PDB file of C-alpha atoms in Angstrom:
ATOM      1  CA  MET A  24      44.893 -48.057 -37.902  1.00 46.00           C
ATOM      2  CA  SER A  25      41.609 -46.249 -37.598  1.00 49.00           C
ATOM      3  CA  ARG A  26      41.582 -42.510 -37.118  1.00 51.00           C
ATOM      4  CA  SER A  27      39.108 -41.057 -34.614  1.00 50.00           C
ATOM      5  CA  THR A  28      36.868 -38.413 -36.021  1.00 53.00           C
ATOM      6  CA  ARG A  29      35.037 -35.550 -34.359  1.00 54.00           C
ATOM      7  CA  HIS A  30      31.425 -35.019 -35.182  1.00 59.00           C
ATOM      8  CA  ALA A  31      30.544 -31.309 -35.369  1.00 61.00           C
ATOM      9  CA  PHE A  32      27.028 -29.947 -34.919  1.00 62.00           C
ATOM     10  CA  THR A  33      25.371 -29.207 -38.187  1.00 76.00           C
ATOM     11  CA  LEU A  34      23.326 -26.053 -38.499  1.00 73.00           C
ATOM     12  CA  MET A  35      20.156 -28.116 -38.486  1.00 77.00           C
ATOM     13  CA  GLU A  36      21.118 -29.884 -35.251  1.00 72.00           C
ATOM     14  CA  LEU A  37      21.970 -26.571 -33.599  1.00 77.00           C
ATOM     15  CA  LEU A  38      18.605 -25.134 -34.572  1.00 79.00           C
ATOM     16  CA  ILE A  39      16.842 -28.198 -33.159  1.00 80.00           C
ATOM     17  CA  VAL A  40      18.676 -27.821 -29.820  1.00 78.00           C
ATOM     18  CA  ILE A  41      17.776 -24.119 -29.663  1.00 82.00           C
ATOM     19  CA  ALA A  42      14.145 -24.950 -30.424  1.00 81.00           C
ATOM     20  CA  ILE A  43      14.048 -27.574 -27.654  1.00 81.00           C
ATOM     21  CA  ILE A  44      15.517 -25.096 -25.147  1.00 83.00           C
ATOM     22  CA  ALA A  45      12.958 -22.473 -26.173  1.00 81.00           C
ATOM     23  CA  ILE A  46      10.114 -24.969 -25.693  1.00 81.00           C
ATOM     24  CA  LEU A  47      11.400 -25.935 -22.242  1.00 76.00           C
ATOM     25  CA  ILE A  48      11.653 -22.282 -21.215  1.00 73.00           C
ATOM     26  CA  GLY A  49       8.122 -21.710 -22.482  1.00 74.00           C
ATOM     27  CA  LEU A  50       6.886 -24.609 -20.376  1.00 70.00           C
ATOM     28  CA  LEU A  51       8.774 -23.579 -17.246  1.00 65.00           C
ATOM     29  CA  LEU A  52       7.974 -19.851 -17.161  1.00 59.00           C
ATOM     30  CA  PRO A  53       4.227 -20.235 -16.503  1.00 61.00           C
ATOM     31  CA  ALA A  54       5.013 -22.689 -13.712  1.00 53.00           C
ATOM     32  CA  VAL A  55       7.461 -20.216 -12.160  1.00 49.00           C
ATOM     33  CA  ARG A  56       4.867 -17.440 -12.404  1.00 53.00           C
ATOM     34  CA  ARG A  57       2.249 -19.676 -10.780  1.00 53.00           C
ATOM     35  CA  VAL A  58       4.582 -20.213  -7.842  1.00 48.00           C
ATOM     36  CA  ARG A  59       5.779 -16.615  -7.565  1.00 56.00           C
ATOM     37  CA  GLY A  60       2.288 -15.100  -7.869  1.00 61.00           C
ATOM     38  CA  PRO A  61       0.809 -16.594  -4.674  1.00 71.00           C
ATOM     39  CA  ALA A  62       4.094 -16.055  -2.821  1.00 80.00           C
ATOM     40  CA  SER A  63       4.153 -12.355  -3.746  1.00 82.00           C
ATOM     41  CA  ARG A  64       0.504 -11.976  -2.797  1.00 86.00           C
ATOM     42  CA  ALA A  65       1.135 -13.611   0.578  1.00 90.00           C
ATOM     43  CA  GLN A  66       4.085 -11.292   1.248  1.00 91.00           C
ATOM     44  CA  CYS A  67       2.022  -8.269   0.235  1.00 93.00           C
ATOM     45  CA  GLN A  68      -0.769  -9.263   2.601  1.00 94.00           C
ATOM     46  CA  ASN A  69       1.744  -9.823   5.373  1.00 96.00           C
ATOM     47  CA  ASN A  70       3.010  -6.263   4.850  1.00 97.00           C
ATOM     48  CA  LEU A  71      -0.512  -4.931   5.301  1.00 97.00           C
ATOM     49  CA  LYS A  72      -1.077  -7.110   8.352  1.00 97.00           C
ATOM     50  CA  GLN A  73       2.071  -5.720   9.979  1.00 97.00           C
ATOM     51  CA  LEU A  74       0.984  -2.161   9.203  1.00 96.00           C
ATOM     52  CA  MET A  75      -2.386  -2.766  10.827  1.00 95.00           C
ATOM     53  CA  PHE A  76      -0.722  -4.403  13.810  1.00 95.00           C
ATOM     54  CA  ALA A  77       1.340  -1.215  14.150  1.00 92.00           C
ATOM     55  CA  PHE A  78      -1.858   0.876  14.004  1.00 90.00           C
ATOM     56  CA  HIS A  79      -3.422  -1.150  16.788  1.00 88.00           C
ATOM     57  CA  ASN A  80      -0.283  -0.881  18.906  1.00 87.00           C
ATOM     58  CA  TYR A  81      -0.205   2.856  18.238  1.00 85.00           C
ATOM     59  CA  GLU A  82      -3.777   3.276  19.410  1.00 83.00           C
ATOM     60  CA  SER A  83      -3.134   1.149  22.492  1.00 79.00           C
ATOM     61  CA  THR A  84      -0.249   3.463  23.354  1.00 81.00           C
ATOM     62  CA  PHE A  85      -1.652   6.864  22.384  1.00 70.00           C
ATOM     63  CA  GLU A  86      -5.399   6.124  22.206  1.00 58.00           C
ATOM     64  CA  SER A  87      -5.798   7.570  18.713  1.00 52.00           C
ATOM     65  CA  THR A  88      -4.797   7.001  15.126  1.00 52.00           C
ATOM     66  CA  SER A  89      -3.919   9.984  12.979  1.00 52.00           C
ATOM     67  CA  SER A  90      -2.656  10.914   9.521  1.00 53.00           C
ATOM     68  CA  ASP A  91      -1.694  14.388  10.777  1.00 50.00           C
ATOM     69  CA  LEU A  92       1.337  14.309  13.041  1.00 48.00           C
ATOM     70  CA  SER A  93       0.424  17.699  14.524  1.00 44.00           C
ATOM     71  CA  THR A  94      -2.555  16.166  16.307  1.00 46.00           C
ATOM     72  CA  ALA A  95      -1.001  12.845  17.319  1.00 42.00           C
ATOM     73  CA  LYS A  96      -0.500  12.604  21.071  1.00 41.00           C
ATOM     74  CA  ARG A  97       3.063  11.425  20.567  1.00 38.00           C
ATOM     75  CA  LEU A  98       4.003  14.669  18.862  1.00 28.00           C
ATOM     76  CA  PRO A  99       3.481  18.309  19.858  1.00 27.00           C
ATOM     77  CA  PRO A 100       0.702  20.155  17.988  1.00 28.00           C
ATOM     78  CA  GLY A 101       1.946  22.043  14.961  1.00 26.00           C
ATOM     79  CA  CYS A 102       5.253  20.194  14.822  1.00 30.00           C
ATOM     80  CA  ILE A 103       5.059  19.775  11.101  1.00 47.00           C
ATOM     81  CA  GLY A 104       3.964  23.273  10.200  1.00 43.00           C
ATOM     82  CA  LEU A 105       0.373  24.358  10.481  1.00 39.00           C
ATOM     83  CA  GLY A 106      -0.950  25.908   7.281  1.00 45.00           C
ATOM     84  CA  ALA A 107       1.371  23.914   5.055  1.00 70.00           C
ATOM     85  CA  THR A 108      -0.087  21.882   2.208  1.00 86.00           C
ATOM     86  CA  PRO A 109      -0.567  18.170   2.913  1.00 85.00           C
ATOM     87  CA  GLU A 110       2.260  17.350   0.510  1.00 87.00           C
ATOM     88  CA  GLU A 111       4.657  19.418   2.620  1.00 91.00           C
ATOM     89  CA  ARG A 112       3.828  17.418   5.734  1.00 89.00           C
ATOM     90  CA  LEU A 113       5.127  14.125   6.977  1.00 92.00           C
ATOM     91  CA  SER A 114       2.878  11.097   6.543  1.00 90.00           C
ATOM     92  CA  TRP A 115       1.146   8.801   8.986  1.00 91.00           C
ATOM     93  CA  MET A 116       3.764   6.188   8.096  1.00 92.00           C
ATOM     94  CA  VAL A 117       6.344   8.270   9.946  1.00 92.00           C
ATOM     95  CA  ALA A 118       4.207   8.050  13.086  1.00 88.00           C
ATOM     96  CA  LEU A 119       4.136   4.254  12.789  1.00 91.00           C
ATOM     97  CA  LEU A 120       7.908   3.820  12.440  1.00 93.00           C
ATOM     98  CA  PRO A 121       8.524   3.092  16.159  1.00 92.00           C
ATOM     99  CA  PHE A 122       5.965   0.273  15.904  1.00 92.00           C
ATOM    100  CA  LEU A 123       7.591  -1.189  12.777  1.00 94.00           C
ATOM    101  CA  GLU A 124      11.028  -1.766  14.308  1.00 95.00           C
ATOM    102  CA  GLN A 125      12.210   1.527  12.780  1.00 96.00           C
ATOM    103  CA  GLU A 126      12.841   3.454  16.000  1.00 95.00           C
ATOM    104  CA  ALA A 127      16.370   4.411  14.908  1.00 96.00           C
ATOM    105  CA  LEU A 128      15.081   5.982  11.690  1.00 96.00           C
ATOM    106  CA  TYR A 129      12.272   7.718  13.548  1.00 94.00           C
ATOM    107  CA  ARG A 130      14.785   9.358  15.877  1.00 95.00           C
ATOM    108  CA  GLN A 131      16.622  10.836  12.870  1.00 96.00           C
ATOM    109  CA  ILE A 132      13.490  12.596  11.646  1.00 92.00           C
ATOM    110  CA  ASP A 133      12.888  16.133  12.840  1.00 88.00           C
ATOM    111  CA  VAL A 134       9.145  16.029  13.392  1.00 78.00           C
ATOM    112  CA  GLU A 135       9.078  19.764  14.054  1.00 78.00           C
ATOM    113  CA  LYS A 136       9.758  20.277  10.349  1.00 85.00           C
ATOM    114  CA  GLY A 137       8.144  19.097   7.144  1.00 90.00           C
ATOM    115  CA  TYR A 138       8.958  16.603   4.418  1.00 92.00           C
ATOM    116  CA  ALA A 139      11.436  18.755   2.490  1.00 90.00           C
ATOM    117  CA  GLU A 140      13.599  19.383   5.549  1.00 91.00           C
ATOM    118  CA  ASN A 141      13.683  15.636   6.252  1.00 93.00           C
ATOM    119  CA  ALA A 142      14.065  14.466   2.649  1.00 92.00           C
ATOM    120  CA  ALA A 143      17.704  13.445   3.064  1.00 94.00           C
ATOM    121  CA  VAL A 144      16.806  11.184   5.994  1.00 94.00           C
ATOM    122  CA  VAL A 145      13.805   9.446   4.410  1.00 94.00           C
ATOM    123  CA  GLN A 146      15.215   8.665   0.964  1.00 93.00           C
ATOM    124  CA  SER A 147      15.607   4.931   1.564  1.00 90.00           C
ATOM    125  CA  GLY A 148      12.931   2.397   0.784  1.00 92.00           C
ATOM    126  CA  ILE A 149      11.409   0.302   3.571  1.00 95.00           C
ATOM    127  CA  ARG A 150      10.523  -3.261   2.630  1.00 93.00           C
ATOM    128  CA  ILE A 151       7.199  -3.347   4.446  1.00 96.00           C
ATOM    129  CA  PHE A 152       5.905  -0.382   2.407  1.00 96.00           C
ATOM    130  CA  ILE A 153       6.593  -2.096  -0.938  1.00 94.00           C
ATOM    131  CA  CYS A 154       4.760  -5.005  -2.589  1.00 91.00           C
ATOM    132  CA  SER A 155       7.190  -7.773  -3.531  1.00 86.00           C
ATOM    133  CA  ALA A 156       5.388  -8.275  -6.862  1.00 84.00           C
ATOM    134  CA  SER A 157       6.210  -4.736  -8.017  1.00 83.00           C
ATOM    135  CA  LYS A 158       9.093  -3.434 -10.103  1.00 85.00           C
ATOM    136  CA  GLU A 159      10.144  -1.340  -7.103  1.00 84.00           C
ATOM    137  CA  ALA A 160      10.744  -4.459  -5.001  1.00 82.00           C
ATOM    138  CA  GLY A 161      14.427  -4.969  -4.304  1.00 76.00           C
ATOM    139  CA  THR A 162      15.258  -1.342  -5.117  1.00 79.00           C
ATOM    140  CA  LYS A 163      15.997   1.536  -2.763  1.00 80.00           C
ATOM    141  CA  ASP A 164      13.050   3.582  -4.006  1.00 87.00           C
ATOM    142  CA  ALA A 165      11.422   5.350  -1.055  1.00 95.00           C
ATOM    143  CA  VAL A 166       7.881   4.758  -2.328  1.00 96.00           C
ATOM    144  CA  THR A 167       4.875   2.953  -0.935  1.00 94.00           C
ATOM    145  CA  HIS A 168       2.228   0.786  -2.594  1.00 96.00           C
ATOM    146  CA  TYR A 169      -0.136   1.096   0.356  1.00 96.00           C
ATOM    147  CA  VAL A 170      -2.347   4.105   0.979  1.00 95.00           C
ATOM    148  CA  ALA A 171      -4.779   4.876   3.780  1.00 93.00           C
ATOM    149  CA  MET A 172      -8.380   5.482   2.788  1.00 94.00           C
ATOM    150  CA  ALA A 173      -9.945   8.867   3.508  1.00 93.00           C
ATOM    151  CA  GLY A 174     -13.496   8.045   2.430  1.00 95.00           C
ATOM    152  CA  ILE A 175     -15.717   8.865  -0.530  1.00 97.00           C
ATOM    153  CA  GLY A 176     -14.622  11.590  -2.947  1.00 97.00           C
ATOM    154  CA  HIS A 177     -11.216  12.831  -3.967  1.00 94.00           C
ATOM    155  CA  ASP A 178     -11.494  15.593  -1.345  1.00 94.00           C
ATOM    156  CA  ALA A 179     -12.389  13.173   1.469  1.00 93.00           C
ATOM    157  CA  ALA A 180      -9.074  13.703   3.265  1.00 91.00           C
ATOM    158  CA  THR A 181      -9.896  17.388   3.795  1.00 90.00           C
ATOM    159  CA  LYS A 182     -13.331  16.820   5.356  1.00 91.00           C
ATOM    160  CA  PRO A 183     -14.023  17.272   9.087  1.00 89.00           C
ATOM    161  CA  ALA A 184     -14.835  14.404  11.410  1.00 83.00           C
ATOM    162  CA  ASP A 185     -18.606  15.015  11.269  1.00 91.00           C
ATOM    163  CA  ALA A 186     -18.840  15.015   7.459  1.00 95.00           C
ATOM    164  CA  PRO A 187     -20.728  12.194   5.721  1.00 94.00           C
ATOM    165  CA  GLY A 188     -18.732   9.629   3.779  1.00 96.00           C
ATOM    166  CA  ILE A 189     -15.483  10.003   5.686  1.00 94.00           C
ATOM    167  CA  GLY A 190     -13.091   7.095   5.982  1.00 93.00           C
ATOM    168  CA  PHE A 191     -10.378   5.747   8.225  1.00 92.00           C
ATOM    169  CA  MET A 192      -8.146   8.831   8.010  1.00 87.00           C
ATOM    170  CA  GLY A 193      -8.045  12.498   7.096  1.00 87.00           C
ATOM    171  CA  TYR A 194      -5.398  15.204   6.941  1.00 84.00           C
ATOM    172  CA  ASP A 195      -6.579  16.793  10.189  1.00 77.00           C
ATOM    173  CA  ARG A 196      -8.847  14.105  11.573  1.00 80.00           C
ATOM    174  CA  VAL A 197      -8.048  11.927  14.562  1.00 77.00           C
ATOM    175  CA  THR A 198     -10.078   8.746  14.382  1.00 79.00           C
ATOM    176  CA  SER A 199     -10.336   6.141  17.103  1.00 80.00           C
ATOM    177  CA  LEU A 200     -11.256   2.575  16.239  1.00 84.00           C
ATOM    178  CA  ALA A 201     -14.250   2.907  18.552  1.00 82.00           C
ATOM    179  CA  ALA A 202     -15.642   5.611  16.244  1.00 83.00           C
ATOM    180  CA  LEU A 203     -15.996   3.162  13.353  1.00 87.00           C
ATOM    181  CA  SER A 204     -19.697   2.491  13.829  1.00 93.00           C
ATOM    182  CA  ASP A 205     -19.860   0.446  10.622  1.00 95.00           C
ATOM    183  CA  GLY A 206     -17.565  -2.013  12.374  1.00 95.00           C
ATOM    184  CA  THR A 207     -13.818  -2.448  12.073  1.00 94.00           C
ATOM    185  CA  SER A 208     -14.291  -5.623  10.039  1.00 96.00           C
ATOM    186  CA  ASN A 209     -16.432  -3.687   7.534  1.00 96.00           C
ATOM    187  CA  THR A 210     -14.114  -0.699   7.086  1.00 96.00           C
ATOM    188  CA  ILE A 211     -11.149  -0.599   4.719  1.00 97.00           C
ATOM    189  CA  ALA A 212      -8.189   1.129   6.330  1.00 95.00           C
ATOM    190  CA  LEU A 213      -5.389   0.522   3.822  1.00 96.00           C
ATOM    191  CA  ILE A 214      -5.406  -0.544   0.207  1.00 96.00           C
ATOM    192  CA  GLU A 215      -2.899  -1.454  -2.487  1.00 96.00           C
ATOM    193  CA  THR A 216      -2.230   0.702  -5.545  1.00 95.00           C
ATOM    194  CA  ARG A 217       0.179   1.103  -8.451  1.00 91.00           C
ATOM    195  CA  THR A 218      -1.058   4.526  -9.547  1.00 92.00           C
ATOM    196  CA  GLY A 219       0.496   7.859  -8.557  1.00 92.00           C
ATOM    197  CA  LEU A 220       3.119   6.291  -6.339  1.00 94.00           C
ATOM    198  CA  GLY A 221       4.801   8.690  -3.951  1.00 92.00           C
ATOM    199  CA  ALA A 222       7.224   8.817  -1.057  1.00 93.00           C
ATOM    200  CA  TRP A 223       6.200   6.887   2.042  1.00 94.00           C
ATOM    201  CA  ALA A 224       7.208   9.782   4.298  1.00 92.00           C
ATOM    202  CA  ARG A 225       5.275  12.452   2.374  1.00 91.00           C
ATOM    203  CA  GLY A 226       1.783  13.543   3.329  1.00 89.00           C
ATOM    204  CA  GLY A 227      -0.968  14.071   0.792  1.00 90.00           C
ATOM    205  CA  PRO A 228      -2.068  11.632  -1.938  1.00 91.00           C
ATOM    206  CA  SER A 229       1.198   9.700  -1.732  1.00 92.00           C
ATOM    207  CA  THR A 230      -0.098   8.020   1.402  1.00 93.00           C
ATOM    208  CA  LEU A 231      -3.756   9.035   1.853  1.00 92.00           C
ATOM    209  CA  ARG A 232      -6.548   9.104  -0.736  1.00 93.00           C
ATOM    210  CA  GLY A 233     -10.275   9.278  -1.183  1.00 94.00           C
ATOM    211  CA  PHE A 234     -12.213   7.071  -3.585  1.00 97.00           C
ATOM    212  CA  ASP A 235     -14.716   8.094  -6.241  1.00 96.00           C
ATOM    213  CA  PRO A 236     -17.024   5.188  -7.191  1.00 95.00           C
ATOM    214  CA  ALA A 237     -17.218   6.664 -10.690  1.00 94.00           C
ATOM    215  CA  ASP A 238     -13.561   5.746 -11.236  1.00 92.00           C
ATOM    216  CA  VAL A 239     -14.183   2.465 -13.023  1.00 92.00           C
ATOM    217  CA  PRO A 240     -12.726   0.019 -13.622  1.00 93.00           C
ATOM    218  CA  VAL A 241     -11.065   0.174 -10.219  1.00 94.00           C
ATOM    219  CA  HIS A 242      -8.129  -2.136 -11.047  1.00 93.00           C
ATOM    220  CA  GLY A 243      -5.236  -1.812 -13.474  1.00 85.00           C
ATOM    221  CA  ASP A 244      -2.711   0.628 -14.888  1.00 82.00           C
ATOM    222  CA  GLY A 245      -3.768   4.183 -14.176  1.00 86.00           C
ATOM    223  CA  ARG A 246      -6.726   3.000 -12.127  1.00 91.00           C
ATOM    224  CA  PRO A 247      -7.299   3.673  -8.395  1.00 92.00           C
ATOM    225  CA  PHE A 248      -6.149   0.274  -7.157  1.00 94.00           C
ATOM    226  CA  GLY A 249      -4.049  -2.655  -8.293  1.00 89.00           C
ATOM    227  CA  GLY A 250      -1.027  -4.761  -7.602  1.00 86.00           C
ATOM    228  CA  HIS A 251      -1.616  -8.276  -8.865  1.00 88.00           C
ATOM    229  CA  ASN A 252      -3.050  -9.732 -12.051  1.00 87.00           C
ATOM    230  CA  GLU A 253      -6.132 -11.088 -10.315  1.00 89.00           C
ATOM    231  CA  GLY A 254      -6.831  -8.154  -8.006  1.00 93.00           C
ATOM    232  CA  PHE A 255      -5.450  -6.217  -5.042  1.00 95.00           C
ATOM    233  CA  SER A 256      -5.124  -6.493  -1.277  1.00 95.00           C
ATOM    234  CA  ALA A 257      -6.939  -4.410   1.319  1.00 97.00           C
ATOM    235  CA  ALA A 258      -6.533  -4.217   5.083  1.00 97.00           C
ATOM    236  CA  MET A 259      -9.678  -3.914   7.160  1.00 97.00           C
ATOM    237  CA  ALA A 260      -9.570  -1.798  10.306  1.00 94.00           C
ATOM    238  CA  ASP A 261      -9.745  -4.888  12.514  1.00 95.00           C
ATOM    239  CA  GLY A 262      -6.434  -6.071  11.046  1.00 96.00           C
ATOM    240  CA  SER A 263      -7.856  -8.730   8.750  1.00 97.00           C
ATOM    241  CA  ILE A 264      -6.679  -8.771   5.133  1.00 97.00           C
ATOM    242  CA  ARG A 265      -8.896  -9.232   2.085  1.00 96.00           C
ATOM    243  CA  PHE A 266      -7.817  -9.987  -1.465  1.00 95.00           C
ATOM    244  CA  LEU A 267     -10.320  -8.213  -3.687  1.00 96.00           C
ATOM    245  CA  PRO A 268     -10.926  -9.396  -7.262  1.00 95.00           C
ATOM    246  CA  LYS A 269     -10.213  -6.935 -10.058  1.00 93.00           C
ATOM    247  CA  SER A 270     -13.853  -7.255 -11.132  1.00 93.00           C
ATOM    248  CA  ILE A 271     -15.242  -6.039  -7.795  1.00 95.00           C
ATOM    249  CA  ASP A 272     -18.146  -3.629  -8.087  1.00 95.00           C
ATOM    250  CA  ALA A 273     -17.121  -0.038  -7.295  1.00 95.00           C
ATOM    251  CA  LYS A 274     -20.274   0.559  -5.230  1.00 94.00           C
ATOM    252  CA  LYS A 275     -19.498  -2.453  -3.031  1.00 94.00           C
ATOM    253  CA  LEU A 276     -15.994  -1.102  -2.564  1.00 96.00           C
ATOM    254  CA  ALA A 277     -17.297   2.365  -1.701  1.00 96.00           C
ATOM    255  CA  ALA A 278     -19.559   0.934   1.018  1.00 96.00           C
ATOM    256  CA  ALA A 279     -16.465  -0.379   2.803  1.00 97.00           C
ATOM    257  CA  MET A 280     -14.644   2.951   2.527  1.00 96.00           C
ATOM    258  CA  THR A 281     -16.785   4.790   5.082  1.00 96.00           C
ATOM    259  CA  ILE A 282     -16.631   4.457   8.852  1.00 94.00           C
ATOM    260  CA  ALA A 283     -20.228   5.397   9.672  1.00 93.00           C
ATOM    261  CA  GLY A 284     -22.271   5.142   6.498  1.00 92.00           C
ATOM    262  CA  GLY A 285     -24.546   2.391   7.730  1.00 92.00           C
ATOM    263  CA  GLU A 286     -24.423   0.648   4.343  1.00 89.00           C
ATOM    264  CA  PRO A 287     -24.406  -3.138   4.045  1.00 88.00           C
ATOM    265  CA  VAL A 288     -20.874  -4.271   3.209  1.00 90.00           C
ATOM    266  CA  ASP A 289     -20.300  -7.224   0.887  1.00 90.00           C
ATOM    267  CA  LEU A 290     -16.813  -7.522  -0.583  1.00 91.00           C
ATOM    268  CA  ASN A 291     -17.344 -11.003  -2.038  1.00 81.00           C
TER     269      ASN A 291
END
């Protein structure tokens, strides 16, 4: 009578199996990244497109776009505290909430007060404000990866409407799309960043920034813009979305940051 025997893995066989699994993982991961990269970029661009659609709907309703809620026609002047620092105010994103299917949240916000008084209400993240390729995606972090552009210079958001080099928004500026003499298709309204992230509901640099062309390179960790390995997304004022390469020239980028500079714009 023959006795059946069990064949156990030798150490060498086990090591070979582990090596094969490691090789397969190494082959699969780049393929997964190649699939996820374009998908994340597409979702990010869709977020920006929806934000711009909300801007256009806002202007159609109230005939102005504004980063300062005190001057928006929807809200009474001074409702967020005149004389307060920009960081103590509520952001332009709050004004867009009713146009982003966030009417219920908007109604919970006391727009006659500032950010601190509303902090408990605005502590949840909103998907459309977050790039799906970021580490914040899928979390409840109340941050945003998209900022409005104030123009040229880090102080651009504080400049009056008749100042040279101003951009799509300012702390106390009300800009209509008709005022963009460079053309809405030549003016960057929103752009993607990974640097200095802040709360989506907070005014100031969290949601509105100027650009200094001397800040080069423009893409990467600690740099003005970024979001994806190959570059970053930007929303033009006409609602179109551009994916800008990380190697883009800072001067070309600056030309698209102003609303009435008269410069030729070439983002290719």
